[in-house]
PDB file of C-alpha atoms in Angstrom:
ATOM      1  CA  UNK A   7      71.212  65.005 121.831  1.00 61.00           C
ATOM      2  CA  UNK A   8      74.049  63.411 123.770  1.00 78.00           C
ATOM      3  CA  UNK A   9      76.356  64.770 125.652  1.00 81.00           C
ATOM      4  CA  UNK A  10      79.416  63.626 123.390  1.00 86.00           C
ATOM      5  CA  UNK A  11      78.038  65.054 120.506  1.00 87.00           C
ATOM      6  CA  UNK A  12      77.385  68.368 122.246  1.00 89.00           C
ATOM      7  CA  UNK A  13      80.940  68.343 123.098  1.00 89.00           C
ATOM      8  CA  UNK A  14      81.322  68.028 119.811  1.00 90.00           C
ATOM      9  CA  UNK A  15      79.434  70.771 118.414  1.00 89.00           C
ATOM     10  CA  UNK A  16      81.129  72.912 120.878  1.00 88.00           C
ATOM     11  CA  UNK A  17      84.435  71.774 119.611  1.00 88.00           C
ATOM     12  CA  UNK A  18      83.675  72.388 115.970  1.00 87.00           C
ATOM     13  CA  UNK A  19      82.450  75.804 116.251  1.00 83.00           C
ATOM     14  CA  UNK A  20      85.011  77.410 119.342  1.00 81.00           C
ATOM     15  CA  UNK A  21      88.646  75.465 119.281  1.00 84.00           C
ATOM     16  CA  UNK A  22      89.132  74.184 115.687  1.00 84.00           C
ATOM     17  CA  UNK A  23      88.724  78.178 114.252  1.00 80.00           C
ATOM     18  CA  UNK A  24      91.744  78.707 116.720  1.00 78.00           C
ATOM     19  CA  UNK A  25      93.907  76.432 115.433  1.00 81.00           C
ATOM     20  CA  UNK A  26      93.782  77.858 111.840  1.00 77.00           C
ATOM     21  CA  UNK A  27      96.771  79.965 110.672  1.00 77.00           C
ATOM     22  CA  UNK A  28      96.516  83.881 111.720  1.00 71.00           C
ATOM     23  CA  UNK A  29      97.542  86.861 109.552  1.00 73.00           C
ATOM     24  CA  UNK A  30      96.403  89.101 111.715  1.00 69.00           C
ATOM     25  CA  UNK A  31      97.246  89.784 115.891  1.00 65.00           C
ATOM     26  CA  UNK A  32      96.190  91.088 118.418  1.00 69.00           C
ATOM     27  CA  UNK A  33      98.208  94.679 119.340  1.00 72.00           C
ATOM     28  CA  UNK A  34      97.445  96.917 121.742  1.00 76.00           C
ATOM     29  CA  UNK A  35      94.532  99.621 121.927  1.00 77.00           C
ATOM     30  CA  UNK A  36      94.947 103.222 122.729  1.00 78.00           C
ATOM     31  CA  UNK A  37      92.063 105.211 123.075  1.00 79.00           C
ATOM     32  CA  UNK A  38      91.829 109.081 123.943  1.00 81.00           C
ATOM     33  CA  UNK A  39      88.545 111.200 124.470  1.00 82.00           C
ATOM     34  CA  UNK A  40      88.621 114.696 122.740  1.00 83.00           C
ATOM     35  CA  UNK A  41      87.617 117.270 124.605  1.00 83.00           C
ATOM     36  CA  UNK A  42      87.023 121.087 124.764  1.00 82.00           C
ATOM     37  CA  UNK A  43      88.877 122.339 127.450  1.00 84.00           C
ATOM     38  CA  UNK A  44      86.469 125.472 127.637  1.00 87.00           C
ATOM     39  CA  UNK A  45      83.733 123.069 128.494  1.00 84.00           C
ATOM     40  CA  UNK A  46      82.120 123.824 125.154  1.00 84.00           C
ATOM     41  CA  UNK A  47      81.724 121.709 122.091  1.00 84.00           C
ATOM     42  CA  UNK A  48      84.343 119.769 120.132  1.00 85.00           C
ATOM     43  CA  UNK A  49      85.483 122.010 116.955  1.00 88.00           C
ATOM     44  CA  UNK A  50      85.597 118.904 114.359  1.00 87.00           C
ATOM     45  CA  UNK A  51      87.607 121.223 112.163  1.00 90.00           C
ATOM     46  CA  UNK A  52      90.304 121.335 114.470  1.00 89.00           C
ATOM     47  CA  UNK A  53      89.926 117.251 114.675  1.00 88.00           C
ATOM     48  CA  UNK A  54      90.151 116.799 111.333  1.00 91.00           C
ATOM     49  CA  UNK A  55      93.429 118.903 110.572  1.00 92.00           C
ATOM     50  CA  UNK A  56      94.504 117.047 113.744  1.00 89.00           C
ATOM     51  CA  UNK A  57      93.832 114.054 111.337  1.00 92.00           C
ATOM     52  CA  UNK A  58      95.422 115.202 108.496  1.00 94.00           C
ATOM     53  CA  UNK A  59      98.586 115.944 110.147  1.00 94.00           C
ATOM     54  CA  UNK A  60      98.844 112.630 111.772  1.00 91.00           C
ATOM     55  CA  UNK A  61      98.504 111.317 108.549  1.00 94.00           C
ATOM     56  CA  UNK A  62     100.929 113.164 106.763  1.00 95.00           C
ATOM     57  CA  UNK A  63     104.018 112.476 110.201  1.00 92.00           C
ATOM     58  CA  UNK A  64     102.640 108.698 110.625  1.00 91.00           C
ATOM     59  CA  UNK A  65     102.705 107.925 106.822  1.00 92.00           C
ATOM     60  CA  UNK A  66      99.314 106.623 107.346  1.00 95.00           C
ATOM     61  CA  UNK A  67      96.553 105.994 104.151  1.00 96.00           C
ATOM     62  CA  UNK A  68      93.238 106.846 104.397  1.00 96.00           C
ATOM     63  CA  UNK A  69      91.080 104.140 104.523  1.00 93.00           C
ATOM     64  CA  UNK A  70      87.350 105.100 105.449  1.00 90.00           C
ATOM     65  CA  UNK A  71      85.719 108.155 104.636  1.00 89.00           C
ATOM     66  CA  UNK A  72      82.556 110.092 105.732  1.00 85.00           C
ATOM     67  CA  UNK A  73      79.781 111.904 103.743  1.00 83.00           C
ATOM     68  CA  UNK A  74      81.409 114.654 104.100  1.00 87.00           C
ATOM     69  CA  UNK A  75      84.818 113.205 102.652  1.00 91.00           C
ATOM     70  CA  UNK A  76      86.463 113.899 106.668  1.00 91.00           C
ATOM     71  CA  UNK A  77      88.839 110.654 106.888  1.00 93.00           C
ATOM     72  CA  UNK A  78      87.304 108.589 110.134  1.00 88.00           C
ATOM     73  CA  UNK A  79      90.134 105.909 109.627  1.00 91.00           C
ATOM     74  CA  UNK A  80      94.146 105.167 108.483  1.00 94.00           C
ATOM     75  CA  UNK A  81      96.070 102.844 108.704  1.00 94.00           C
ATOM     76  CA  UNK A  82     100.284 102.352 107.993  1.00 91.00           C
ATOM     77  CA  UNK A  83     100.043  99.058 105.477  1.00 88.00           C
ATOM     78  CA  UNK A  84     103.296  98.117 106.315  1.00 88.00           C
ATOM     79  CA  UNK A  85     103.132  97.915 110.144  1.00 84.00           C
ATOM     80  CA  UNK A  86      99.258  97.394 110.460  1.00 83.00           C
ATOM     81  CA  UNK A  87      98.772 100.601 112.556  1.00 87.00           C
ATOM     82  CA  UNK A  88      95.409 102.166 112.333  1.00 88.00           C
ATOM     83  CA  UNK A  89      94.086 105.565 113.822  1.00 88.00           C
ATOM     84  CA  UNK A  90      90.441 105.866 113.730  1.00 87.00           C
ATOM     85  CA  UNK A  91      87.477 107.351 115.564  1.00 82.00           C
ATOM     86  CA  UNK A  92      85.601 105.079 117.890  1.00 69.00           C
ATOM     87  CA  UNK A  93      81.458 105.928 116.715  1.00 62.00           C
ATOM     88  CA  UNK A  94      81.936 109.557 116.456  1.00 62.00           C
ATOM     89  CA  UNK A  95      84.966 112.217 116.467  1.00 56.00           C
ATOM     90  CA  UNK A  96      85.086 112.211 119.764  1.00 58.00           C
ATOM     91  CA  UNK A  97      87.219 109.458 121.064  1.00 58.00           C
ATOM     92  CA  UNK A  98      90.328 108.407 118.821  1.00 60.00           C
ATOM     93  CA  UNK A  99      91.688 105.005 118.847  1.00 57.00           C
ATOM     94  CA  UNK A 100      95.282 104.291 117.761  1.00 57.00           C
ATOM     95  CA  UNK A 101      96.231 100.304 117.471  1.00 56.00           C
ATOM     96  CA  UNK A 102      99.335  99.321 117.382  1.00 53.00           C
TER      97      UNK A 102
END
């Protein structure tokens, strides 16, 4: 294959997606371990009334559930914020 129509290829599949019209932005990333402070483990009850309360004073909708019905994710539809745990209840992540 030549050169030119390497360049090409590469052109196709990495710049012309950028130049398509976004709805969505890039926002900033917050993310804060949970932690026992007793050095024992994390009480998940406590993190998910933690949950619901941000919820309920962010005005934020549950948007992904567990098994166990414990919200994971929200998210504010009208300013795009989303609160959700990073892989386990652990580590929160709040993007704004």
């Amino acid at each position: 294959m030549k050169n030119e129509a390497i360049e090409d290829l590469l052109y196709e599949r990495y710049i012309e997606p950028t130049k398509r019209k976004r709805t969505e932005y890039i926002g900033v990333e917050i993310e804060m371990p949970i932690l026992n402070l007793n050095k024992e483990a994390v009480d998940f009850g406590i993190v998910h009334k933690v949950t619901e309360k941000a919820i309920k004073k962010f005005g934020l909708k549950p948007v992904g559930i567990d098994d166990e019905g414990n919200v994971f994710s929200a998210a504010n539809i009208q300013t795009g914020d989303i609160l959700s745990y990073d892989c386990s209840y652990n580590n929160v992540i709040y993007l704004i």
